[in-house]
Coordinates of C-alpha atoms and ligand atoms in Angstrom, one line a residue:
X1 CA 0.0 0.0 0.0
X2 CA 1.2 3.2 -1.0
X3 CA 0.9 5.9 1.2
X4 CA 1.0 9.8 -0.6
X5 CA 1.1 13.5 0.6
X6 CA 1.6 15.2 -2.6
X7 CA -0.8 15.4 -5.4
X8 CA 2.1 15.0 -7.9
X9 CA 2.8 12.1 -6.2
X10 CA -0.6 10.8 -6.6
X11 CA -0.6 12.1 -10.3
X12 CA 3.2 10.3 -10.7
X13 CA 2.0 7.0 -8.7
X14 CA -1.9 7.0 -11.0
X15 CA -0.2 7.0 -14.1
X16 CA 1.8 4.1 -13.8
X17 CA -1.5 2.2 -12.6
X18 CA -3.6 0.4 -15.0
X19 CA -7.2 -1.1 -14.2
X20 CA -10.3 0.3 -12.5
X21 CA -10.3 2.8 -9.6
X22 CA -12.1 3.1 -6.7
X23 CA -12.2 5.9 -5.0
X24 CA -13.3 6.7 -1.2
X25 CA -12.7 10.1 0.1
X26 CA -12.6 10.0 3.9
X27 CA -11.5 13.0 6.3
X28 CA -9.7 10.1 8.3
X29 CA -10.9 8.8 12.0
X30 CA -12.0 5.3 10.3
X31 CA -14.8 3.3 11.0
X32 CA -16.6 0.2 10.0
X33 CA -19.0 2.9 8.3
X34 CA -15.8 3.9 6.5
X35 CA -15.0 0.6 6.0
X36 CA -18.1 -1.2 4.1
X37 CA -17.2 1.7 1.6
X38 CA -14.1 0.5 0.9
X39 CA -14.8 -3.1 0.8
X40 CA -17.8 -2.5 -1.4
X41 CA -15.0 -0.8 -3.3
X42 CA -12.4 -3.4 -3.4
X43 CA -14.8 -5.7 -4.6
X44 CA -16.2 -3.5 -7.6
X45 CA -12.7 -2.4 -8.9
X46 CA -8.9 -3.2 -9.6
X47 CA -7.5 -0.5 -7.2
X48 CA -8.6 1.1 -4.4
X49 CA -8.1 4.6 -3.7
X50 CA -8.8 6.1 0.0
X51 CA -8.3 10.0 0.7
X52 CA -7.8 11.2 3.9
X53 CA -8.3 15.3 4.2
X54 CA -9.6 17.3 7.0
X55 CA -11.1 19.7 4.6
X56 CA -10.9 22.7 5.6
X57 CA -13.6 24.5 3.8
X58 CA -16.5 22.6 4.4
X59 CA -16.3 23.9 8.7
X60 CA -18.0 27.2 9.5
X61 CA -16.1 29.4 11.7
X62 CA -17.4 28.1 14.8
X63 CA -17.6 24.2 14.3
X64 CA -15.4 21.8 14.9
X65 CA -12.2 21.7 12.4
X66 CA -9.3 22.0 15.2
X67 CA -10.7 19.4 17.3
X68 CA -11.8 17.2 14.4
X69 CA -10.2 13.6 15.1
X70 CA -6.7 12.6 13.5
X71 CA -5.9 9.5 13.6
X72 CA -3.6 8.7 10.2
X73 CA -1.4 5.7 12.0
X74 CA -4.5 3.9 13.1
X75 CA -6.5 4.7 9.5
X76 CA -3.6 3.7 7.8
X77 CA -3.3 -0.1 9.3
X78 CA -7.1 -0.5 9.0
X79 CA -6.8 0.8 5.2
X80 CA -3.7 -2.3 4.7
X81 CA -6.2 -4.5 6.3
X82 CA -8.8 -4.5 4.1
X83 CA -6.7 -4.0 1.0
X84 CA -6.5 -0.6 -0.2
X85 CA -3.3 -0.1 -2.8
X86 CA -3.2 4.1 -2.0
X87 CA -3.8 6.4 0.8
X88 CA -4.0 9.8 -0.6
X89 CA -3.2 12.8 2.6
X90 CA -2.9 15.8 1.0
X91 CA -2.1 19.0 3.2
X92 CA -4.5 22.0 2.1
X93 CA -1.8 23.9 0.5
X94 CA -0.9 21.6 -1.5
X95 CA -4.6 20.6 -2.7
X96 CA -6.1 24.0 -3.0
X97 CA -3.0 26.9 -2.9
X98 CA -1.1 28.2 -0.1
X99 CA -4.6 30.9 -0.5
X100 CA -6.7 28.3 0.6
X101 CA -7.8 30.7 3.3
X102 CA -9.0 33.8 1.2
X103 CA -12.6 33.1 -0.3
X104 CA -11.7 36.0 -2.5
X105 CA -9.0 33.6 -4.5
X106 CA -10.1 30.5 -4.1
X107 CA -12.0 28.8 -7.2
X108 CA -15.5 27.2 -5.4
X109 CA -17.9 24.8 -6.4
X110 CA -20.9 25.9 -5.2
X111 CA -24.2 23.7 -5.8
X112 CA -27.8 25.3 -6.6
X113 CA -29.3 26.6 -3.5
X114 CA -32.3 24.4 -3.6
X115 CA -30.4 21.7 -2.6
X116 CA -28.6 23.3 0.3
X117 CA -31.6 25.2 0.9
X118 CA -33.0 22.5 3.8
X119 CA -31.8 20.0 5.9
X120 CA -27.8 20.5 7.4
X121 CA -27.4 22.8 4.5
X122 CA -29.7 25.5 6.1
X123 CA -27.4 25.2 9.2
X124 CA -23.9 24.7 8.1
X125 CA -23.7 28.0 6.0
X126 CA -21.2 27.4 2.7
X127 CA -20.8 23.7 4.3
X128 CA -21.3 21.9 0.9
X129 CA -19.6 24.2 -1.3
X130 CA -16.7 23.4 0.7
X131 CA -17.7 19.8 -0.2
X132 CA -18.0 20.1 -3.4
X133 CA -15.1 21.9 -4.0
X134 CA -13.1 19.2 -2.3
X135 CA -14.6 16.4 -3.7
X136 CA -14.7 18.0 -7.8
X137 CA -10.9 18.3 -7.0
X138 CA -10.8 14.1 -5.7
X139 CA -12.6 13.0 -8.8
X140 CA -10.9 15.1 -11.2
X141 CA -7.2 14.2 -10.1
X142 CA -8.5 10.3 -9.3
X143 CA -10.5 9.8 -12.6
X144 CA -11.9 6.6 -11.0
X145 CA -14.8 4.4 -12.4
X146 CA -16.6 4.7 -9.3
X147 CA -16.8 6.6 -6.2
X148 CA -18.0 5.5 -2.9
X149 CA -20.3 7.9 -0.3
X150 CA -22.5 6.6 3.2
X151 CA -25.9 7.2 2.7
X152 CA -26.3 8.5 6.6
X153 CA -25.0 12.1 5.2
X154 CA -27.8 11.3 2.7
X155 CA -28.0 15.5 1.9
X156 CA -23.7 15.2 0.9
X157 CA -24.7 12.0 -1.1
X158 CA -27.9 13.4 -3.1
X159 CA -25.6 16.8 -4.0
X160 CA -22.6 14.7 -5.1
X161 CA -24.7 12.6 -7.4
X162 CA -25.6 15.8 -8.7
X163 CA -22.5 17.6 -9.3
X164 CA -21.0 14.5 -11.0
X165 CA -24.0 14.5 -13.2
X166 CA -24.0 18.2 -13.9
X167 CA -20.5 18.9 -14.0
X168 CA -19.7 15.4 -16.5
X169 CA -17.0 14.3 -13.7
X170 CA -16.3 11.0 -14.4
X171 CA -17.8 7.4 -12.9
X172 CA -20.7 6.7 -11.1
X173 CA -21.2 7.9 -7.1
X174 CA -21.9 5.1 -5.4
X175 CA -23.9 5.0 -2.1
X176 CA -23.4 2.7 0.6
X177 CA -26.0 1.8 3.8
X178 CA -24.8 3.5 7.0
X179 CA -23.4 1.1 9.2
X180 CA -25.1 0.8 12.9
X181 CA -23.6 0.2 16.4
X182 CA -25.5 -3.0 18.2
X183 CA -27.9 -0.7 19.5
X184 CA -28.5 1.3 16.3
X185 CA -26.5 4.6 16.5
X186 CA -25.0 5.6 13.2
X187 CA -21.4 4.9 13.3
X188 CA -19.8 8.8 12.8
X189 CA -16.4 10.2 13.6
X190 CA -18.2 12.3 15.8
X191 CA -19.1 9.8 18.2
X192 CA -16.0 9.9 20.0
X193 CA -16.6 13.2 21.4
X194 CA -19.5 11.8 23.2
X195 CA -19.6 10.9 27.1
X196 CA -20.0 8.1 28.4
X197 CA -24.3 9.5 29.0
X198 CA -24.4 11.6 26.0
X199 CA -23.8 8.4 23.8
X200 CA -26.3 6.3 25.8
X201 CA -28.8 9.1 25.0
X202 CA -27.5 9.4 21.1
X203 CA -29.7 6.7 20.6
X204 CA -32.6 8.1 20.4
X205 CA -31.9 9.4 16.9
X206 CA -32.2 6.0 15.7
X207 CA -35.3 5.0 18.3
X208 CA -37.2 8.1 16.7
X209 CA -36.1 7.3 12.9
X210 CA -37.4 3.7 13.5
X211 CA -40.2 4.1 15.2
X212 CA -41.4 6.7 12.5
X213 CA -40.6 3.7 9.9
X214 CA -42.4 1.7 11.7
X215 CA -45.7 4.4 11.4
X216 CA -45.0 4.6 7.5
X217 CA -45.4 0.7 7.2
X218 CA -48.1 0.5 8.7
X219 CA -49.2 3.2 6.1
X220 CA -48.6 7.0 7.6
X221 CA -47.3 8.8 4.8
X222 CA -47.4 12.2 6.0
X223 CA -44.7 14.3 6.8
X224 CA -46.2 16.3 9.8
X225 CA -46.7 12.8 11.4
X226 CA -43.9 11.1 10.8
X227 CA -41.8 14.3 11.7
X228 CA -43.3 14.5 14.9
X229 CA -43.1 11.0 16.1
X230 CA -39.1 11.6 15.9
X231 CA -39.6 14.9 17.9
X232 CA -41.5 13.0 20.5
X233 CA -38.6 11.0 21.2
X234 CA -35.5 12.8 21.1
X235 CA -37.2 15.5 24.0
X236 CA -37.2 12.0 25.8
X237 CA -33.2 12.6 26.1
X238 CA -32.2 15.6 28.4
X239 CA -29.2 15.6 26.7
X240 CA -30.5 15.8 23.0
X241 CA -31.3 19.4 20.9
X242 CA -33.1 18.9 17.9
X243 CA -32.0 20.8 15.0
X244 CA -34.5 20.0 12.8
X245 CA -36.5 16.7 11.6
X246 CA -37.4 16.9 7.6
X247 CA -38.9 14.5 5.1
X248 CA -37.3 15.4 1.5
X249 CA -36.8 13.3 -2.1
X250 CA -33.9 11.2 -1.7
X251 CA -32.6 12.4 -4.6
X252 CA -33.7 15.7 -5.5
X253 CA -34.0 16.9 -1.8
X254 CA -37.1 18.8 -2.4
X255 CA -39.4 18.6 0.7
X256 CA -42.5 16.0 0.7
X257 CA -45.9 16.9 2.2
X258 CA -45.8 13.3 2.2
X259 CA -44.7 10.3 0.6
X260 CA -45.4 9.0 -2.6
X261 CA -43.1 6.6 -3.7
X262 CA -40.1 7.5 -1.6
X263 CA -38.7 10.1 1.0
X264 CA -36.3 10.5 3.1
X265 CA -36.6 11.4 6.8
X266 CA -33.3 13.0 8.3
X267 CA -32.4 14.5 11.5
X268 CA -30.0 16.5 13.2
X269 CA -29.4 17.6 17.2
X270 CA -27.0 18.3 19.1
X271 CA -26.2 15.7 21.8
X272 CA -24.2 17.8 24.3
X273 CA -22.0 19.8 21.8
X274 CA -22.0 17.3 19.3
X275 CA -23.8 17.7 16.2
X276 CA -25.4 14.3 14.8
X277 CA -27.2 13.7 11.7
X278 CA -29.0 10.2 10.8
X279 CA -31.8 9.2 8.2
X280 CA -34.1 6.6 7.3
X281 CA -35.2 5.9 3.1
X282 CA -38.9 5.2 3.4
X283 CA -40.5 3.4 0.4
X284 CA -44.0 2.9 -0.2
X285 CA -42.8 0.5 -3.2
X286 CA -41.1 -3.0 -2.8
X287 CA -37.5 -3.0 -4.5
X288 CA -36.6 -3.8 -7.9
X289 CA -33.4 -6.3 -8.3
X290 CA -31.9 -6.0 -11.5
X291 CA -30.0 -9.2 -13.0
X292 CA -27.4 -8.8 -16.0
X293 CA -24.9 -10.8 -17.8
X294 CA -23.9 -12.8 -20.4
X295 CA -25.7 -15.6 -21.6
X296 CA -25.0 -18.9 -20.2
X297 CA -24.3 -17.6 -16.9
X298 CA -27.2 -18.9 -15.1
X299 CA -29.5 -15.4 -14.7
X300 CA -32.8 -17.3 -15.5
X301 CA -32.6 -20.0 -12.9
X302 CA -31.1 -17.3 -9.6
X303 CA -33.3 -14.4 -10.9
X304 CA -36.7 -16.8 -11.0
X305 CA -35.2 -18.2 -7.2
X306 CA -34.5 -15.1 -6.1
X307 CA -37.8 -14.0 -6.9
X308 CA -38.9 -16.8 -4.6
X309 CA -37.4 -16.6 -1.7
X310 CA -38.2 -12.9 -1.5
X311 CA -41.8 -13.0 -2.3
X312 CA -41.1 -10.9 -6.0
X313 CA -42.3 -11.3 -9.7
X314 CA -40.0 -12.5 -11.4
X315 CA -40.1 -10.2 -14.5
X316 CA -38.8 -13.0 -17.0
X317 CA -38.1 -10.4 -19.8
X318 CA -36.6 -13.4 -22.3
X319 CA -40.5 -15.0 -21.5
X320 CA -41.9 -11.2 -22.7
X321 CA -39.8 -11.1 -25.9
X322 CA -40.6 -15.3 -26.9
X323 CA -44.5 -14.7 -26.2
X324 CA -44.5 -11.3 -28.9
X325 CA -42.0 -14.1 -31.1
X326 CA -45.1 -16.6 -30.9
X327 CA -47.8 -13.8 -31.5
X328 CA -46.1 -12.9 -34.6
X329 CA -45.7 -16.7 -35.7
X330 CA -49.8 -17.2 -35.3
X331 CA -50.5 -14.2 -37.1
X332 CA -48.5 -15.7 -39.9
X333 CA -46.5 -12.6 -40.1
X334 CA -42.9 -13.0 -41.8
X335 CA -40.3 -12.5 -38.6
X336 CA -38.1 -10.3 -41.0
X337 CA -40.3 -7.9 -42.1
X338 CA -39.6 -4.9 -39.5
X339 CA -42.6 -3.0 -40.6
X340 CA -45.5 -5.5 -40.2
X341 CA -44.0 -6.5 -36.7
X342 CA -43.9 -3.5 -35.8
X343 CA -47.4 -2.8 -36.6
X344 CA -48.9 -5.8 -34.3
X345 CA -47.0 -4.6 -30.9
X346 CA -50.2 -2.8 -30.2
X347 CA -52.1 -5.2 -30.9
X348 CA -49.9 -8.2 -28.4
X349 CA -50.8 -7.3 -24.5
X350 CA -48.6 -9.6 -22.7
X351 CA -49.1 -10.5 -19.1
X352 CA -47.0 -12.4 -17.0
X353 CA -48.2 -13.9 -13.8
X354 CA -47.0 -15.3 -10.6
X355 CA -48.0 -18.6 -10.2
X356 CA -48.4 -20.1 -6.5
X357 CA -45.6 -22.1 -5.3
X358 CA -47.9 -24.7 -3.7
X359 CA -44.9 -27.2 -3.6
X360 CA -42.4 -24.9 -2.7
X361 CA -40.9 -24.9 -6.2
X362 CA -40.0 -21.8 -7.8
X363 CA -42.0 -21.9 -11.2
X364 CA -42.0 -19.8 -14.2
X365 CA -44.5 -16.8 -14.3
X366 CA -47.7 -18.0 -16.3
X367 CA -47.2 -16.1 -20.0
X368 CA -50.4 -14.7 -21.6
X369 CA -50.9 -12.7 -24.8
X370 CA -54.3 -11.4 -25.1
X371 CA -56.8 -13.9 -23.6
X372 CA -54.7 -17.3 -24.3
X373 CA -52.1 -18.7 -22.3
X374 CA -49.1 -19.5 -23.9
X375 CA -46.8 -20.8 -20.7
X376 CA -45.8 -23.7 -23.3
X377 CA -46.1 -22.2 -26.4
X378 CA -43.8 -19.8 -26.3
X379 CA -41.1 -23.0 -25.1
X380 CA -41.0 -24.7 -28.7
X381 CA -38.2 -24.7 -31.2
X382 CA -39.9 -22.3 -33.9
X383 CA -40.3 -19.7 -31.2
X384 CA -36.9 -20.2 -29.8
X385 CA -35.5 -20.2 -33.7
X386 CA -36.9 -16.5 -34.0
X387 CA -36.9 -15.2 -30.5
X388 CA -33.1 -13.5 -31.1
X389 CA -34.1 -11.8 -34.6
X390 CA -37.5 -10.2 -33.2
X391 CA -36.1 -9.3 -30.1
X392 CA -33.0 -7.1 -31.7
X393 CA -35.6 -5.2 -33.3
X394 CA -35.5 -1.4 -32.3
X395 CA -39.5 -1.0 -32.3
X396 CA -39.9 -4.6 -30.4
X397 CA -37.3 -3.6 -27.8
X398 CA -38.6 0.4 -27.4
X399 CA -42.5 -1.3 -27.2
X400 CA -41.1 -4.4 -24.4
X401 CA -38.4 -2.4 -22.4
X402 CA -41.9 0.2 -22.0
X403 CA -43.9 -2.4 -20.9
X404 CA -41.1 -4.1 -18.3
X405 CA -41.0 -0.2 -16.9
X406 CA -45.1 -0.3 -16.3
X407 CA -43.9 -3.5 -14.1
X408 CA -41.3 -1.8 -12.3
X409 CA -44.2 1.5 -11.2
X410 CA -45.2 -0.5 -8.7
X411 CA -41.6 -2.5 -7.9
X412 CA -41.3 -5.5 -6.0
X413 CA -39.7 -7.4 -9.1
X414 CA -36.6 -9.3 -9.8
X415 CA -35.8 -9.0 -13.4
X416 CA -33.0 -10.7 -15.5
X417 CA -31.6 -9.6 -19.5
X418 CA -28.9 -7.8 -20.8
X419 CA -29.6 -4.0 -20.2
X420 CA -31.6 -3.8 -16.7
X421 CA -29.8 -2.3 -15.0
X422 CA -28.5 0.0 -17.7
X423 CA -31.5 0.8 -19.6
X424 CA -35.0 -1.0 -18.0
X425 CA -34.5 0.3 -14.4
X426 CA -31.5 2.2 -13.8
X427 CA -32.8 2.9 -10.2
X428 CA -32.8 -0.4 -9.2
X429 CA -32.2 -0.8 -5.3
X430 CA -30.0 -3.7 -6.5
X431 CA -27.8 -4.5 -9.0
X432 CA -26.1 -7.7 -10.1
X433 CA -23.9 -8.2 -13.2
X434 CA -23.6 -12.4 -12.8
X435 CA -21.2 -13.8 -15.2
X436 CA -18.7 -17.1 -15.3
X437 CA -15.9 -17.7 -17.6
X438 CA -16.3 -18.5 -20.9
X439 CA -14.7 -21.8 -20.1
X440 CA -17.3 -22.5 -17.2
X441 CA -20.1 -21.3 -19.3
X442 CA -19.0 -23.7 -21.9
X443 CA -18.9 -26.7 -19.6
X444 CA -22.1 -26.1 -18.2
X445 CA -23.5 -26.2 -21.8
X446 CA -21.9 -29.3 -22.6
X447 CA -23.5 -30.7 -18.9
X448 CA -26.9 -29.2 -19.8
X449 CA -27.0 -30.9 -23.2
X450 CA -25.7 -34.5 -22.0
X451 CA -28.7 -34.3 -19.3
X452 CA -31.1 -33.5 -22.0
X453 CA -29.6 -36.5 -24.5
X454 CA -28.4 -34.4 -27.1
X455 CA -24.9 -34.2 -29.2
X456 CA -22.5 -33.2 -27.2
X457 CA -19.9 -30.7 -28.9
X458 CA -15.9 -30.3 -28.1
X459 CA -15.4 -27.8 -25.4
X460 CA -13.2 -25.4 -27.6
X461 CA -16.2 -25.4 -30.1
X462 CA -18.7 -24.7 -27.7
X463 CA -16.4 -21.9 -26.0
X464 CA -16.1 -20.3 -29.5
X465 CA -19.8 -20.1 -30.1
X466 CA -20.0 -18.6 -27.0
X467 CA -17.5 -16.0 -26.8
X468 CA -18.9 -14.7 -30.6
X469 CA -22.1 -14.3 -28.7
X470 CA -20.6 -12.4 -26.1
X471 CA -19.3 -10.1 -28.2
X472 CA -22.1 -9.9 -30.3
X473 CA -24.5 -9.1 -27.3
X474 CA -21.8 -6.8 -26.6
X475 CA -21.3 -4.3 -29.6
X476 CA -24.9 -4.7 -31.1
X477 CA -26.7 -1.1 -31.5
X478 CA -29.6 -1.8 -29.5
X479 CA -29.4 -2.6 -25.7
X480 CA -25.8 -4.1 -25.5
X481 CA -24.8 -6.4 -22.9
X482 CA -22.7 -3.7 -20.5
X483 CA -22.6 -3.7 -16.6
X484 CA -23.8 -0.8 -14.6
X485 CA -21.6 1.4 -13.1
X486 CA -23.1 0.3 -10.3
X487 CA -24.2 -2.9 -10.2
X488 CA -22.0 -5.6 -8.3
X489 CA -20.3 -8.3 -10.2
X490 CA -20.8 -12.0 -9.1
X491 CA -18.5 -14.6 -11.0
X492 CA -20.2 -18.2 -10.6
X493 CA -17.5 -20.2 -12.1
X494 CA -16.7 -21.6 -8.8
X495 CA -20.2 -22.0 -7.2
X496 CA -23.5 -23.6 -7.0
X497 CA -26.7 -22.2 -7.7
X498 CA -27.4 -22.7 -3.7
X499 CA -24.5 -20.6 -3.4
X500 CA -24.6 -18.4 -6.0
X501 CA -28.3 -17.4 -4.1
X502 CA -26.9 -17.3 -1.1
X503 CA -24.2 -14.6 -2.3
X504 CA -27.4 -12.5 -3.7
X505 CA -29.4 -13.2 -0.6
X506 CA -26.1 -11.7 1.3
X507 CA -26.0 -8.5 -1.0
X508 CA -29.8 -7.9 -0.7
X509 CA -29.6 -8.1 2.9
X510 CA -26.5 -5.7 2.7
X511 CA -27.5 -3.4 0.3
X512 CA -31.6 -3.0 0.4
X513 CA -32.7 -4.1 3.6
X514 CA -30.6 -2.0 5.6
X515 CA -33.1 -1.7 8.8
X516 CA -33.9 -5.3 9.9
Ligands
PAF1 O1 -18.2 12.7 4.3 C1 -17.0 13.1 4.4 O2 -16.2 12.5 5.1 C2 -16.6 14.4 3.7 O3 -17.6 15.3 3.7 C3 -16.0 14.1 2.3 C4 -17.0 13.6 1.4 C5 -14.8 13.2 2.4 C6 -15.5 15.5 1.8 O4 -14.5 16.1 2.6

C-alpha cells in the first residue's frame, strides 16, 4: 500500500497504474462505516483509492475543524487490512494553494441553492460548497470508475450525485448503507466526542427514525406525522437538541408533504455539543433487483429463485420477448419484415403472472398474450429459432423495455436480461452483473446438453460459439450487454446455484434491507 502527501505524487503514482479505480474520500478517524465503503469498493474495482483530508472548507467558523479527530497511523493499518493499494493525505496547500484561506482567491464549487436550501445545509452555511469543492478536486485528479459515499450524510450523497451528473466528472457515485452500532447509533467520527451519558442518549436518533418507519409501514405517509413521532422521542433525552426533523426526495431533496413513492426522513441535534445527523429511506414501493450478464451464466434460474425466496415477480423479460415471437408466428406474419412487426406490438398485451408455489418450487410466471395462455407455447423450437431476430428489433425492444417499466411502477420485481440495470431500471435498489468464464459457461453447456440427450460438442467449439455471442450481445446497437456502473459483479465459475443465491441473498440483505 502506498501511502502519498503530494498530489504530484498521486498524479506520478496513478499513471503508472492500470485497471479500475475506486475511489473513497474519507477526512480520516476510520470506521466500520468507512470501512463497508471500501470493501464495497475493493470488490467492484482493480485498485482502491482512499483520501484522507480534514477539509478545511467545508467547517464554519465556529464548528469543529481543530478538534476534528486525527488518527492517520490507526486509519492507515485498518486501510492495509482491508486491501486498499493508496492512501491519498494531501495538506491543504498543496490541494487547493497556499490561498486556501482567502474566499476572494479560491476557485469554489458551489451547488444550486435548492439543494442546500433544507436539511444541514440550512445550518452549516457554505458547508457543501466546501464539499463540493473538495470532492470536484478528488474526482478530477483520481479519474476513478466509481466513487464510494455513506448514505447517513444522505443530503452530501444526493448533492454529489448531482455535481457529477451536472459537471460530467467522471464514474458513477456510489452510495453505501450506513453502518449501525449493536444498538443502532449511526457509526460517525463524531461519536467519539460523546460521554460516556451523551452516547447512551445518542440513541434516540435511531429509536425516533425507526419508530417513524415503523408508522410509515403500517401506512402514515405524511410528513407532519412522521416528523413528529421523531420529535416526540428525542425530547425524551435531556441531553438531545433537535436541529431539525425533515422529510425530503432522496434524490432531489425537495421537501414532501408526504410520501409517494419514496422520501427520506433525516435528523440532526445536538447531543451535548456534538452535532449528529441520521436518516431513514422510506418506500412505499417494494425494491426492484436487476440481474445482467452474459448468456450462459445462469440469470434465468437465480433471478426466477430469487424472486422466490423474496416473495417478487420474477419479471422473466426473455419470456416477454418469446410470447410477442409466438404472436407474430400465429398471425403468420414474416419474422423479417420490421414494418409488419412493428405494426402488431399494439395489438400483443402480454401478461405475466405469478404462479403459487404450492410445492415450494420456484416456477416460471404464467405467459399470456391477449386472452390465451401460452406458458408452453412460447417454449417450442420455432419460437426459440426467431426469438433472437425479433427481439433485436428497435421497435420490439422500445414497445417491451416500455412495458417491463409499467412493471417496475409499482416494484417488488426481480428482473433478468442484458440491459436492466443500464437501460430497464436504472434505479434499481439492487444491481447484479452475474457472469462465469467463458470456459465455465461452456462446460455447463456441454453438462446441460448430455442431461437433455443431445450431441455433445468439443469444449473449444462450444467456447467459440459462446465468446462470438458475447461479443455480439456486446457491440450490437440496440441494448448491448454492458454492466452498470453500479451494479455488483458475481462470477459463478466456482459455485452452485445454492450458493450463488446465497451470495445474492447476502447482498440484498446488505445493500436493500438495511433496517432489519
Ligand atoms: O463525508 C466526508 O467524510 C466528507 O464530507 C468528504 C466527502 C470526504 C469530503 O470532505
Amino acid at each position: 500500500m502506498r501511502l502519498l502527501k503530494t498530489v504530484e505524487g498521486l498524479r506520478c503514482w496513478l499513471g503508472k497504474q492500470s485497471g479500475s479505480i475506486g475511489l473513497v474520500p474519507t477526512m480520516g478517524a476510520l470506521h466500520e462505516g468507512h470501512l463497508s465503503l471500501i470493501r464495497r469498493a475493493r470488490r467492484d474495482n482493480d485498485l482502491v483509492v482512499v483520501s484522507i483530508f480534514v477539509n478545511p472548507l467545508q467547517f464554519g467558523p465556529n464548528e469543529d475543524l481543530d478538534a476534528y479527530p486525527r488518527t492517520l497511523e490507526a486509519d492507515a493499518v485498518l486501510c492495509e487490512s482491508v486491501g486498499v493499494d493508496c492512501i491519498f493525505v494531501p495538506t491543504a496547500s498543496d490541494l487547493y494553494g497556499a490561498d486556501f484561506n482567502d474566499t476572494n482567491t479560491l476557485f469554489a464549487v458551489v451547488p444550486p441553492p435548492a439543494l442546500t436550501y433544507h436539511l444541514c445545509g440550512k445550518f452549516r452555511p457554505g458547508h457543501f460548497d466546501g464539499v463540493a469543492t473538495v470532492v470536484t478536486k478528488l474526482i478530477s485528479l483520481v479519474r476513478p470508475q466509481r466513487s464510494y459515499f455513506g448514505q447517513k450524510d444522505g443530503q452530501q450523497l444526493a448533492i454529489i450525485r448531482r455535481l457529477v451528473q451536472d459537471l460530467n466528472l467522471p464514474g458513477a457515485v456510489i452510495g453505501c448503507p450506513i453502518v449501525r452500532e449493536a444498538d443502532g447509533l449511526a457509526l460517525s467520527s463524531r461519536n467519539k466526542y460523546l460521554s460516556g451519558q451523551e452516547r447512551q442518549q445518542a440513541v434516540i436518533l435511531y429509536r425516533g427514525l425507526r419508530s417513524a418507519e415503523e408508522t410509515f409501514k403500517a401506512g402514515v405517509r405524511s410528513q407532519h406525522y412522521l416528523a413528529r413521532i421523531v420529535f416526540q422521542y428525542l425530547e425524551t433525552a435531556p441531553a438531545v437538541t433537535p436541529q431539525y426533523v425533515e422529510l425530503v426526495h432522496p434524490h432531489s431533496l425537495a421537501p414532501l408533504e408526504k410520501v409517494e413513492t419514496v422520501g427520506m426522513l433525516a435528523v440532526a441535534a445536538f447531543v451535548g455539543t456534538t452535532r449528529l445527523i441520521d436518516n431513514v429511506v422510506l418506500r412505499s414501493r417494494q425494491p426492484i433487483i436487476a440481474i445482467d450478464g452474459p448468456a450462459g451464466a445462469g440469470k434465468s434460474t437465480v433471478a426466477r429463485q430469487l424472486a422466490h425466496q423474496l416473495g417478487l415477480l420474477y419479471l422473466d423479460t426473455g419470456a416477454m420477448y418469446r410470447a410477442f415471437t409466438w404472436y407474430v408466428l400465429a398471425q403468420g406474419c414474416d419474422p423479417k419484415d420490421e414494418i409488419a412487426v412493428a405494426d402488431l406490438l399494439p395489438k400483443c398485451d402480454i401478461k405475466l403472472v405469478a404462479v403459487p408455489n404450492a410445492d415450494g418450487i420456484p416456477q416460471p410466471p404464467d405467459v399470456w398474450v391477449n386472452d390465451t395462455s401460452v406458458t408452453q407455447a412460447i417454449r417450442t423450437s420455432e419460437v426459440t429459432a426467431q426469438v433472437s431476430a425479433i427481439a433485436a428489433q428497435g421497435a420490439v425492444r422500445q414497445a417491451l423495455v416500455k412495458q417491463q417499466m409499467q412493471y417496475g411502477l409499482a416494484g417488488g420485481v426481480v428482473a433478468d436480461g442484458r440491459d436492466i440495470g443500464t437501460h430497464v431500471f436504472p434505479d434499481a435498489e439492487l444491481k447484479i452483473f452475474l457472469t462465469a468464464s467463458v470456459e465455465e459457461r461452456a462446460r455447463r453447456r456441454q453438462r446441460d446438453l448430455a442431461n437433455r440427450n443431445q450431441p455433445v460438442p468439443e469444449l473449444t467449439e462450444l467456447a467459440q460459439v459462446i465468446s462470438e455471442r458475447d461479443y455480439k450481445d456486446s457491440t450490437r446497437k440496440i441494448s448491448p450487454l454492458r454492466q452498470a456502473d453500479d451494479a455488483i459483479e458475481v462470477i459463478t465459475d466456482s459455485l452452485t446455484v445454492d450458493g450463488v443465491l446465497g451470495k445474492l441473498m447476502m447482498l440484498y440483505n446488505e445493500n436493500v434491507i438495511t433496517e432489519e
